[in-house]
XYZ file of C-alpha atoms in Angstrom:
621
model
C 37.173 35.370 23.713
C 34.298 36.926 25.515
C 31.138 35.053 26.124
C 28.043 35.897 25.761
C 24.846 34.613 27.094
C 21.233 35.305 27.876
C 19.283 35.221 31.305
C 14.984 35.663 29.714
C 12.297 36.407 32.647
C 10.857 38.966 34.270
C 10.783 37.776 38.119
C 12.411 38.401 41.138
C 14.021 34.921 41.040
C 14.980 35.586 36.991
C 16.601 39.575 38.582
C 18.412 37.423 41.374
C 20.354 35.323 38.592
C 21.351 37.917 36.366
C 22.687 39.870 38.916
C 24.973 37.334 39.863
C 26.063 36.516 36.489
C 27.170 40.325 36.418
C 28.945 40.324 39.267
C 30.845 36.860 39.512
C 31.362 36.754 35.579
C 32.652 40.296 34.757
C 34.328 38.978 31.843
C 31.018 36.880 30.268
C 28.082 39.143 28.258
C 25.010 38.703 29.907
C 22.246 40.370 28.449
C 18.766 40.331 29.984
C 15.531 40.272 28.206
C 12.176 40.234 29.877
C 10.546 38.129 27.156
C 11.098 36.045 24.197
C 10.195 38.620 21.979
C 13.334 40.681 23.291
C 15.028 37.707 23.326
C 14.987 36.913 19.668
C 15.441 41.047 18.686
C 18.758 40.713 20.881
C 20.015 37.578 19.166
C 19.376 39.263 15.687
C 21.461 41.864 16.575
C 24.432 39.853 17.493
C 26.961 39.104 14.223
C 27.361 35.970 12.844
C 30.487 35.664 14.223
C 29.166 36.023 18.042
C 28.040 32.311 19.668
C 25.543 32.257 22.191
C 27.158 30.808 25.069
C 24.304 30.008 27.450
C 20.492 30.931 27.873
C 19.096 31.338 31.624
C 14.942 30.846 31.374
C 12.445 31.415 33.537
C 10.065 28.581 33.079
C 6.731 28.820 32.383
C 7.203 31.924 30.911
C 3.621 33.739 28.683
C 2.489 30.461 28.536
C 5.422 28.655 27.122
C 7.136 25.799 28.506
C 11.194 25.400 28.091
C 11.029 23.253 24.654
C 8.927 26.031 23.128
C 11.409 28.449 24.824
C 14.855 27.194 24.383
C 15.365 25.020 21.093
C 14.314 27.849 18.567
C 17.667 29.329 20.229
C 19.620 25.698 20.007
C 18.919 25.537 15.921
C 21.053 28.671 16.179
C 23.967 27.438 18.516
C 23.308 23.629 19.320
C 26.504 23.858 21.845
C 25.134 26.901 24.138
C 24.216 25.623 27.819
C 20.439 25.874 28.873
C 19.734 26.704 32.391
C 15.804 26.067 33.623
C 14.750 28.506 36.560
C 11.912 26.747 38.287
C 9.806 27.204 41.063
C 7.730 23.985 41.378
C 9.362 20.861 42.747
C 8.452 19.341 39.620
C 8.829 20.220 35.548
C 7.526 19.219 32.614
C 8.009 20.258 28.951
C 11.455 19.140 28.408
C 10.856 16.138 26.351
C 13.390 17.195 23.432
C 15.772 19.279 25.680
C 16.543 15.968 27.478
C 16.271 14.135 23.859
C 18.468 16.398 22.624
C 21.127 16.135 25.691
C 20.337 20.104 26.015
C 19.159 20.184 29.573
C 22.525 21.322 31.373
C 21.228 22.747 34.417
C 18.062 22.756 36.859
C 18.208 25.627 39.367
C 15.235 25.053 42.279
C 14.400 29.061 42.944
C 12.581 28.607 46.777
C 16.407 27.382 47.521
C 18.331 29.535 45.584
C 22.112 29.406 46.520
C 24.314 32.034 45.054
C 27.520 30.614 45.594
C 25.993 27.457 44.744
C 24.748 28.741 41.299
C 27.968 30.495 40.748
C 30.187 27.351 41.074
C 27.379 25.794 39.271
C 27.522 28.299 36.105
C 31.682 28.412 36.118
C 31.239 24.577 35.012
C 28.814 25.495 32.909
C 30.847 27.871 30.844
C 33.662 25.082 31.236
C 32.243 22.512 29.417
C 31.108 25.439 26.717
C 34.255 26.151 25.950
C 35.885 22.810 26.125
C 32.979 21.564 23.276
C 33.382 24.690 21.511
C 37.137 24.397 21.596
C 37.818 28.064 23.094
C 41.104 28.651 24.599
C 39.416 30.251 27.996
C 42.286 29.388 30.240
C 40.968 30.191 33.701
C 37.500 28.210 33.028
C 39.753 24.774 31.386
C 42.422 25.325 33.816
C 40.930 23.705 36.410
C 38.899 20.861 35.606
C 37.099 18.660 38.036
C 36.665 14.834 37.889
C 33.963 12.530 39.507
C 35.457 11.643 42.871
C 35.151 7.998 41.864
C 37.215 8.551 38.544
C 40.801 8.181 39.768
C 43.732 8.388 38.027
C 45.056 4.876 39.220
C 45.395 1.561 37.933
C 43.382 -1.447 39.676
C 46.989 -2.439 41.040
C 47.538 0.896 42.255
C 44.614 1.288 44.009
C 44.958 -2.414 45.780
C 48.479 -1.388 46.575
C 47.187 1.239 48.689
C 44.164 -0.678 50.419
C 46.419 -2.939 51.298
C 49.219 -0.974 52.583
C 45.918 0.479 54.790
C 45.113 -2.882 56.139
C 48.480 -3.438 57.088
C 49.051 -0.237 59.533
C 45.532 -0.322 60.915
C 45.409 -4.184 61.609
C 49.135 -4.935 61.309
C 50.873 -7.024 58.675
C 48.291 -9.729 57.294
C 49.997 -12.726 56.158
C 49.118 -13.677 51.944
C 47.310 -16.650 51.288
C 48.660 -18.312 48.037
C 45.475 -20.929 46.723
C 46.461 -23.291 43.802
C 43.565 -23.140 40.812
C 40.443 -24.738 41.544
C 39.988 -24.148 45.280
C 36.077 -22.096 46.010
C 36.293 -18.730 47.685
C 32.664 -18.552 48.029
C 29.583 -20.958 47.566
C 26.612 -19.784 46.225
C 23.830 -19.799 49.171
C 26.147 -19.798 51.872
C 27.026 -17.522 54.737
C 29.924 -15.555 53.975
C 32.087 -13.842 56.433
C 35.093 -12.929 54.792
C 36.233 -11.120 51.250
C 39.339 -11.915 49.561
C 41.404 -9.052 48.175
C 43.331 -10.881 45.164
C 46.739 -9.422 44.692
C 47.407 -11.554 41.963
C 45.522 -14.682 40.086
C 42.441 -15.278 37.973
C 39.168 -16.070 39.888
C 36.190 -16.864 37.787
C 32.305 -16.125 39.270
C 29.930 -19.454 38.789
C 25.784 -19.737 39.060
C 24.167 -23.357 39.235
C 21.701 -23.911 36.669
C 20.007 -27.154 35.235
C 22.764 -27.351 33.064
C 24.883 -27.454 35.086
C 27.477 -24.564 36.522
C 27.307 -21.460 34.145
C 30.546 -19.004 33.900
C 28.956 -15.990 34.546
C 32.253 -13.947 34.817
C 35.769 -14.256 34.576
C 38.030 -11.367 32.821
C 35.324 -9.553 34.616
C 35.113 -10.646 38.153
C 37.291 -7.755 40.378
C 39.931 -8.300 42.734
C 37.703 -7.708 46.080
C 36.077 -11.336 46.377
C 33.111 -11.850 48.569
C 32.372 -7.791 49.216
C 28.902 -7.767 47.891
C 27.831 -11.313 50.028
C 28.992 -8.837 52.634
C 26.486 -6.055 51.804
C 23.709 -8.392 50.895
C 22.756 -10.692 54.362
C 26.106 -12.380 53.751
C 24.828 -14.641 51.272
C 27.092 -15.393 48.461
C 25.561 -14.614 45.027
C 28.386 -16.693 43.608
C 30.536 -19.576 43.915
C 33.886 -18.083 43.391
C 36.695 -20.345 41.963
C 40.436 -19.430 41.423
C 41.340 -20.285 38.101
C 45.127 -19.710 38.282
C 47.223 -19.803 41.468
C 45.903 -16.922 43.627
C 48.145 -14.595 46.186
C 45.837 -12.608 48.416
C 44.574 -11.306 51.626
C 41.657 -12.860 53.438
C 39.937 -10.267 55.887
C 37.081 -10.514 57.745
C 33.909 -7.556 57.898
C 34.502 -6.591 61.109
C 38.342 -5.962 60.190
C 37.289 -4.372 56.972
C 34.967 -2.417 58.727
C 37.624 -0.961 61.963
C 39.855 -0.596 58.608
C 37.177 2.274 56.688
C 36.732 3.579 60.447
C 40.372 4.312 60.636
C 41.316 5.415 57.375
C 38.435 6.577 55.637
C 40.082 6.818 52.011
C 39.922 3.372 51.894
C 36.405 3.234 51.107
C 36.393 5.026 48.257
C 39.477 2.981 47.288
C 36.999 0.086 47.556
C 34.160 1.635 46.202
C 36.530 2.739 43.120
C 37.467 -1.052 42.566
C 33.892 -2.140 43.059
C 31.928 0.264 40.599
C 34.977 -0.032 37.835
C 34.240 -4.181 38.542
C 30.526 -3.320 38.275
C 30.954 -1.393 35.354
C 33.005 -4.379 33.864
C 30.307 -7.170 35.097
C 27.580 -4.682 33.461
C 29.380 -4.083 30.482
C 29.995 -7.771 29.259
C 26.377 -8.888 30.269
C 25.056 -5.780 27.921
C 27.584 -7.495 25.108
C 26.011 -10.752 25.844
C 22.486 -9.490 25.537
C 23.301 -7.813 22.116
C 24.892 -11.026 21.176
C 22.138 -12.772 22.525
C 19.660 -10.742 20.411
C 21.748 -11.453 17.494
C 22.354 -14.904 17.834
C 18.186 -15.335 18.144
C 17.979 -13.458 15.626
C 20.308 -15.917 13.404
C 18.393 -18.941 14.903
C 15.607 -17.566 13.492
C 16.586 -17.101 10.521
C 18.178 -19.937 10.227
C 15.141 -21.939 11.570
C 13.392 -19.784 8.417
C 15.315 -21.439 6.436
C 15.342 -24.567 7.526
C 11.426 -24.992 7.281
C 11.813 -23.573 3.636
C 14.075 -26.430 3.041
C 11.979 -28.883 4.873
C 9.278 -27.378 2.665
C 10.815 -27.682 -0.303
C 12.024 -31.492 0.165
C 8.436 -31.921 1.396
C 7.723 -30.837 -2.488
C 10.208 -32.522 -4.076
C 9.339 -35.842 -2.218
C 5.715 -35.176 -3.942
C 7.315 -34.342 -7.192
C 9.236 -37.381 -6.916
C 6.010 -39.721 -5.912
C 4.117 -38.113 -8.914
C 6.894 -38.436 -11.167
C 6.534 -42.041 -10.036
C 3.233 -42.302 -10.331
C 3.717 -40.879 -14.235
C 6.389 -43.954 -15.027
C 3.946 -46.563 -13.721
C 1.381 -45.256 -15.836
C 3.619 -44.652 -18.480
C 4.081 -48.272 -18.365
C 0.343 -49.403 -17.529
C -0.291 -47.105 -20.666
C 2.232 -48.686 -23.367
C 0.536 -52.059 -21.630
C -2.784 -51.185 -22.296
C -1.888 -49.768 -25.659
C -0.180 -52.995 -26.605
C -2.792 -55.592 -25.345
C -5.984 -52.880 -27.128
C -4.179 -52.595 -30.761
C -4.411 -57.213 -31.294
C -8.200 -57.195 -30.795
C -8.716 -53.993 -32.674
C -6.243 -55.099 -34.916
C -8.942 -58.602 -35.609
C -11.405 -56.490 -35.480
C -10.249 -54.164 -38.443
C -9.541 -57.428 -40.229
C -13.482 -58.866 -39.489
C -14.768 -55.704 -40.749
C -12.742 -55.809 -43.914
C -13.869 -59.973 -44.433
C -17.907 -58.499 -43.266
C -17.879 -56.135 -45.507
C -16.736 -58.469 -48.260
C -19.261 -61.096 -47.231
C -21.946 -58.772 -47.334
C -21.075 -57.688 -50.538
C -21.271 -60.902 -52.232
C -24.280 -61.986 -50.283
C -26.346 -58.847 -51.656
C -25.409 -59.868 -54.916
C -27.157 -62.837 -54.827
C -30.703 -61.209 -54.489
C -32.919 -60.694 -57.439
C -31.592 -58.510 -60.007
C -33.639 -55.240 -59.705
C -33.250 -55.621 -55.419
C -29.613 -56.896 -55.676
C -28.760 -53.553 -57.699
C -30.759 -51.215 -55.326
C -29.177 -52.953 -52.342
C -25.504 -52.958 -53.823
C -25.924 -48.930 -54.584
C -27.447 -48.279 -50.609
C -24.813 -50.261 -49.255
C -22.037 -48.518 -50.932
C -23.179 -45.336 -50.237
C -24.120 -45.615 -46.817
C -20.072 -46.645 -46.366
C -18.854 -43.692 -47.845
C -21.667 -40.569 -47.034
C -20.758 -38.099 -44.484
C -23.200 -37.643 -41.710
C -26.168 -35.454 -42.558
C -26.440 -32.263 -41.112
C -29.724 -30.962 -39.420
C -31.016 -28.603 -42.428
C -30.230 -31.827 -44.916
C -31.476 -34.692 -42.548
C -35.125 -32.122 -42.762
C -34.978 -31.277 -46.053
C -34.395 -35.233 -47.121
C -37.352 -36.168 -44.659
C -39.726 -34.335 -46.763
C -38.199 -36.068 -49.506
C -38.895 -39.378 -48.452
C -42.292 -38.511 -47.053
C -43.411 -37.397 -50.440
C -42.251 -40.494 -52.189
C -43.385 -42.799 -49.606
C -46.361 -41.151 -47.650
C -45.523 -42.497 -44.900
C -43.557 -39.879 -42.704
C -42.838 -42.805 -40.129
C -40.881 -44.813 -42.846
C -39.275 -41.341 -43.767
C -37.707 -41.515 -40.656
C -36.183 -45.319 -40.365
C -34.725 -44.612 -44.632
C -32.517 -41.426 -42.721
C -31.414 -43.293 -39.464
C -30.192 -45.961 -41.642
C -28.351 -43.867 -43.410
C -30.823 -43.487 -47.225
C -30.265 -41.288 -49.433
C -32.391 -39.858 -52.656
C -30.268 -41.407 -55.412
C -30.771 -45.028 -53.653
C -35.091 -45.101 -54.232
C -34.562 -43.742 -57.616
C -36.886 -45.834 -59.838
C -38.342 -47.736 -56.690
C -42.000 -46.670 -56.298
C -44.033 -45.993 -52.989
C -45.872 -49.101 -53.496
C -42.590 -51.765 -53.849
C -42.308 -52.332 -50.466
C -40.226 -55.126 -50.483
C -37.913 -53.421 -52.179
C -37.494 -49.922 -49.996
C -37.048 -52.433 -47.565
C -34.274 -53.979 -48.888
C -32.720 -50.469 -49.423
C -33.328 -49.955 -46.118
C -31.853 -52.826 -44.678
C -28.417 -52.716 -46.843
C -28.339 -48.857 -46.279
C -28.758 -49.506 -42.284
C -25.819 -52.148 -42.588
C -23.732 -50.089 -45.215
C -24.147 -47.245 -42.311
C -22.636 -50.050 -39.547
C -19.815 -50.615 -41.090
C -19.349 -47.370 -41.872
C -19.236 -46.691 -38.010
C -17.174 -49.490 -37.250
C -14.241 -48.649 -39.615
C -14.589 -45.073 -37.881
C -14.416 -46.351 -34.553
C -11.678 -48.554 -35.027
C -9.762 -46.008 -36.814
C -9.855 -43.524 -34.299
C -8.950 -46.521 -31.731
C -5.982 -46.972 -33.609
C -5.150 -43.302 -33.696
C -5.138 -42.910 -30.400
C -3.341 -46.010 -29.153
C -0.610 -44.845 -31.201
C -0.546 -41.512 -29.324
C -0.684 -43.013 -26.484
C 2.135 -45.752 -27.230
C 4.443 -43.023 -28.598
C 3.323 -40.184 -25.604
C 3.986 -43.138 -22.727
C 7.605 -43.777 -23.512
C 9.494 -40.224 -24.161
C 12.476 -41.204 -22.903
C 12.665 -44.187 -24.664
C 12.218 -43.062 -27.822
C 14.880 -43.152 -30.477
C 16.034 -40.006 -32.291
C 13.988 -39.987 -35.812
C 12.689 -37.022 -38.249
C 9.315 -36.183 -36.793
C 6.339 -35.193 -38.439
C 5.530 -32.164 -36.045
C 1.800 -31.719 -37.713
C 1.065 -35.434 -36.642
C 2.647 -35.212 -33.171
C 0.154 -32.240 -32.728
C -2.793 -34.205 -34.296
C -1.937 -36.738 -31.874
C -1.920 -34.918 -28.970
C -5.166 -33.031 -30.023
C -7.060 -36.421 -29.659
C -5.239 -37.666 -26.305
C -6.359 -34.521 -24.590
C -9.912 -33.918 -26.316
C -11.735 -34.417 -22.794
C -9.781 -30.913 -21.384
C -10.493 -28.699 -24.940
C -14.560 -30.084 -25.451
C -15.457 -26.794 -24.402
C -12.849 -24.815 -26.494
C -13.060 -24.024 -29.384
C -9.937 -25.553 -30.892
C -8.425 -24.037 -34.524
C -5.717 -25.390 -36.142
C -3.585 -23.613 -39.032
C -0.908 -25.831 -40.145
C 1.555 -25.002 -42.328
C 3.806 -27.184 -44.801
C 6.583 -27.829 -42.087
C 9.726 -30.767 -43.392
C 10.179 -33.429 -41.122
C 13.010 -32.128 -37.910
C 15.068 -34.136 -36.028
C 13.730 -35.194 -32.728
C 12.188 -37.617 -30.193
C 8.054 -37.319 -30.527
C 7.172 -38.436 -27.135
C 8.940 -35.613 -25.517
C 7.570 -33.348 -27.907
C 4.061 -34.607 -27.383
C 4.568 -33.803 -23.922
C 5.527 -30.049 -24.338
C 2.581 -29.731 -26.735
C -0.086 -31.489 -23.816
C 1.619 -29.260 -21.559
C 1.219 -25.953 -23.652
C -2.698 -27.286 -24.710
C -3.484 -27.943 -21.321
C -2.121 -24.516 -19.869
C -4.102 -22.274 -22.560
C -7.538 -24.719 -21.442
C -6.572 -23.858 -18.159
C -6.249 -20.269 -18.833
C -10.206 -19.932 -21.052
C -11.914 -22.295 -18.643
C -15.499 -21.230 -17.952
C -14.687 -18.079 -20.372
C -17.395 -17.500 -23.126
C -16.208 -17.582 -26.478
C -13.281 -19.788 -25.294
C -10.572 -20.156 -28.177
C -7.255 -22.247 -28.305
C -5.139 -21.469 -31.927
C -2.358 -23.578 -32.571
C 0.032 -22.485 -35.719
C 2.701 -24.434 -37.565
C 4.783 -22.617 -40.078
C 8.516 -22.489 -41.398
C 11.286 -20.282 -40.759
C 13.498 -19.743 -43.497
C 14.901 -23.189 -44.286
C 16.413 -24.726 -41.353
C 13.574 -23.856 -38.283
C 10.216 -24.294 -38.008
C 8.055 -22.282 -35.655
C 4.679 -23.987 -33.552
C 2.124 -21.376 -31.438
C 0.087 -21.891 -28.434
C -2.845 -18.642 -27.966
C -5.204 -18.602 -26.138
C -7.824 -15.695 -25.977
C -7.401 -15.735 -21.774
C -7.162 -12.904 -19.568
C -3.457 -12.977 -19.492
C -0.569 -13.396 -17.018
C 0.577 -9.943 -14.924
C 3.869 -8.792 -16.450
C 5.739 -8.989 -12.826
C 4.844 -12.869 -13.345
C 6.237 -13.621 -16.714
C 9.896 -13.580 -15.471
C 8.711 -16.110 -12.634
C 6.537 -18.646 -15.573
C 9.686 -21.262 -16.059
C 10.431 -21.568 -12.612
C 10.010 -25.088 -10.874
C 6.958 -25.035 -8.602
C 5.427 -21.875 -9.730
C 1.637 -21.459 -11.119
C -0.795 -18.825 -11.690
C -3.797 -21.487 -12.093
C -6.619 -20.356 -10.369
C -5.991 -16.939 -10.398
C -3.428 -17.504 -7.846
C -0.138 -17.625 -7.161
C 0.461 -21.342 -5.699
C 3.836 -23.528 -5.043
C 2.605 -27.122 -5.877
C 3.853 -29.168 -8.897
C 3.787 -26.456 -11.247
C 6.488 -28.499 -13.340
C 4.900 -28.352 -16.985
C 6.502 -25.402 -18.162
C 9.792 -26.328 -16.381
C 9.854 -29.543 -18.285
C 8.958 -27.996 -21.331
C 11.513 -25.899 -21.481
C 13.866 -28.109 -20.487
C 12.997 -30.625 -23.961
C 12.802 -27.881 -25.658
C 16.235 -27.155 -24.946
C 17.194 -30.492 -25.141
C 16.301 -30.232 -28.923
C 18.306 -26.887 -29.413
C 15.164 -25.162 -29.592
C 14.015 -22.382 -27.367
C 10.857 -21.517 -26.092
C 9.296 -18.027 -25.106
C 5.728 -16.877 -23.302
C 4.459 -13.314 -24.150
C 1.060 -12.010 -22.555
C -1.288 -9.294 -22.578
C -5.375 -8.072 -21.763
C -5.849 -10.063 -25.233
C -4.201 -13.686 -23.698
C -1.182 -15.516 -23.867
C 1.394 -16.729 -26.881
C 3.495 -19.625 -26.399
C 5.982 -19.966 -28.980
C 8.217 -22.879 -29.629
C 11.182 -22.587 -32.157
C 13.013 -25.673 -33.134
C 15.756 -26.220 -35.595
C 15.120 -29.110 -38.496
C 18.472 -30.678 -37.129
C 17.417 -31.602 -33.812
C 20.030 -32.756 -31.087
């Protein structure tokens, strides 16, 4: 197959070239062009079928440097040889050539050398048609190798350094060395190499750990040659690691040797740069490994402070989860010694009252009856609101004139039926009203306060001991109720509506269901803090006959959608408009009783706020 090629440029040195290519390559195409323009019409003319074998520039040529030149032609045929004719000792412009491997050949034009170029280009066109595959037997016929690249083994080649040695300096007796024994010390002079016939010998550095192996499949079988070269200080300390056969010679005999028989240096050289090349391979393994094992160690060492991290939390979770238990316990404590005296004091109320009762009924008739009616409606009457506590002022002011008295008849808790038939000027008797009203309006107080102390030491009895409590049909309204009043103090600035349906009693332990609903309550508080118009809805209703259904909302911003999936997961939070890894155990937990009951539990959120929704069957677990 003909080649064909193209030699661009329009100088002497650019004429020079072509005509050689014409007249030592009769058989090759070589079609000039005297600028890129004429260039790129040539190559459109050629058929598909025709490569483009090589391209000889002259570079700078209009303004262009060889990348601008050449690889418009290499998108064409990426295998076609470029040749750079330049006459400055030095070139730039070939940044992607030489990225691309496409630099083949740099011809210097002030020292031009035909027969030079020519033996240049036939190698050239060689390796063209060796990539190309191209049966072109006179250029692969005869292919050269790097002088150092024979075609022997390492055994070979000492085979014939020795055989050398022994005509130039006569037969040299063979030193067999058990293992063990140094060839060379590291720091010391050394004087002689070692050629090892046979044997393993291993290549050692001192470090502060001690000796380091620095080479061993890898060490040569010339010992000692390159303390030779280098102020005949060993770089080594050589060791035999096997018994050794070889041939100790000193530099000045090694030296009359390469005198005498010349081929034995490159012998040398051969065995020295194929050792090299073995030495330089392994430490470029041991690098990559040694990239990859820091890299490992690092990750590794990623992980481990993750781990440390996360036993860091757990410890935390475990000290709080402590901390819980003991209150747990200070709490039923508390709960138990609070309910005895509130307990008496229910009781002294109840005996007060009854005193009080009998002792107004001792009083004159007409101020027995008026105190009797005050009294029991001052126990009984809702607070007043604002409009009626005004509206009832002006009532008593009227009837009394006396706006000041007004006053005392609302605080003690008066109202309009008690001075019917009493008029402004019977004193005594308003005051009597007064005074049964104001204690009537005590007691009232008293049986409220202790009521609501009641309430909430049984929350806080039944909310202190989940775990301990026994399986029983809960009232899930009252469970609610109860948890409403334990955590008052984080919803007083929510508004907090409740819609309760007519749920049966389920199967379940109330403690641990208290907890889900604090944990729920809290969450949405959490979630409308500092909001205006903050609002927390919780819903009971049924579901069909055998589930009931209880929902959280709040009226919040909302949780991001690629968040939700993340919500049940231990030690994850949004509080704060953040994303934090702390306790963040109260949905965990949750779900995790909920489950326990054979329930299930779900959180959907959007720009409107968040729904929890519980689910729980009436037979519990």
């Amino acid at each position: 197959m003909t080649l064909t090629g193209l030699v661009i440029g329009r100088d002497a040195a650019t004429a020079e070239v072509a005509a050689v290519m014409k007249r030592e390559f009769t058989d090759v195409d070589t079609i000039q062009a005297d600028n890129i323009d004429e260039a790129r019409v040539a190559v459109q003319d050629f058929d598909d079928s025709v490569p483009l074998a090589f391209l000889i520039v002259s570079v700078p040529l209009d303004g262009m440097n060889a990348d601008d030149i050449i690889i418009p032609f290499l998108e064409r045929d990426p295998l076609a040889r470029s040749i750079l004719l330049i006459d400055s000792p030095s070139v730039t412009g070939v940044e992607e050539l030489v990225d691309r491997g496409g630099a083949g050949l740099l011809v210097y034009t002030p020292s031009f050398d035909e027969r030079r170029f020519a033996i240049d280009m036939k190698n050239q066109l060689r390796r063209y048609s060796q990539r190309a595959n191209l049966k072109n037997q006179e250029l692969t016929r005869e292919r050269e190798t790097f002088i150092f690249s024979l075609p022997l083994t390492d055994d070979e080649i000492m085979a014939e350094i020795v055989r050398g040695i022994d005509e130039c300096l006569g037969y040299q007796p063979r030193v067999v060395l058990p293992a063990g024994v140094r060839l060379t010390q590291e720091g010391s002079d050394a004087e002689e190499a070692m050629l090892c016939l046979s044997g393993q010998v291993s290549l050692e550095r001192e470090s502060h750990a001690g000796n380091v192996l620095m080479h061993h499949a890898s060490t040569g079988r010339v010992i000692g040659l390159l303390a030779l070269s280098n102020q005949r200080t060993a770089f080594f300390t050589s060791r035999t690691t096997t018994e050794v056969t070889g041939i100790r010679i000193t530099f000045e005999q090694l030296n009359h040797v390469i005198r005498t028989r010349p081929e034995t240096e490159v012998l040398i050289a051969v065995l020295l740069i194929r050792s090299l090349d073995r030495r330089l391979r392994r430490a470029e393994d041991i690098q990559i490994e040694k990239v990859e094992l820091t890299a490992q160690l690092e990750a590794e060492q990623r992980a481990l402070q993750e781990t440390y991290t996360a036993l860091e939390e757990a410890r935390a979770e475990l000290m709080s989860q402590a901390r819980f238990a003991t209150l747990g316990e200070l709490a039923s404590g508390v709960a138990h010694e609070v309910n005895n005296p509130i307990a008496a004091i229910t009781r002294t109320i109840a005996h007060v009252t009854e005193d009080i009762t009998d002792l107004v009924s001792l009083l004159p008739k007409k101020e027995s009856a008026a105190a009797q009616s005050a009294l029991a409606s001052a126990k009984t009457s809702p607070p007043l609101s604002t409009r009626e506590a005004r509206a009832l002022k002006r009532a008593f002011t009227k009837k009394t004139n006396d706006p000041e008295l007004a006053s005392r008849l609302i605080l003690a808790g008066v109202r309009e039926s008690d001075l019917e038939g009493i008029t402004p000027k019977q004193k005594d008797r308003i005051r009597v009203v007064e005074k049964a009203a104001s204690i009537g309006t005590g007691l009232r107080n008293l049986r409220s306060a202790s009521s609501r102390i009641n309430s909430l030491v049984d929350s806080l009895r039944s909310y202190a001991r989940p775990d301990g409590d026994p399986l029983v049909d809960v009232d899930v309204n009252e469970t609610i109720e109860d948890t409403l009043r334990l955590t008052s103090h984080r919803l007083k600035s929510v508004e907090v509506i409740t819609e309760f349906g007519d749920l049966p009693p389920i199967s379940g332990y109330p403690g641990q269901l208290s907890q889900v609903w604090t944990n729920l309550l809290t969450n949405a508080a959490d979630a409308v803090a500092d909001q205006a118009g903050a609002e927390v809805t919780v819903t009971t209703k049924r579901l069909g006959s055998d589930w009931i259904r209880v929902t959280v909302s709040d009226n919040g911003t909302g949780i991001p959608a690629e968040l939700l999936d993340h919500i049940f997961e231990p030690r994850f939070t949004t509080k704060s408009g953040r994303i934090q890894f702390g306790m963040g155990l109260g949905l965990t937990i949750s779900k995790t009783i909920i489950e326990r009951h054979d329930g299930r539990i779900t959180l959907d959120s959007g720009a409107e706020g968040t729904v929890a929704t519980v689910d729980l069957p009436r037979e519990g677990p």
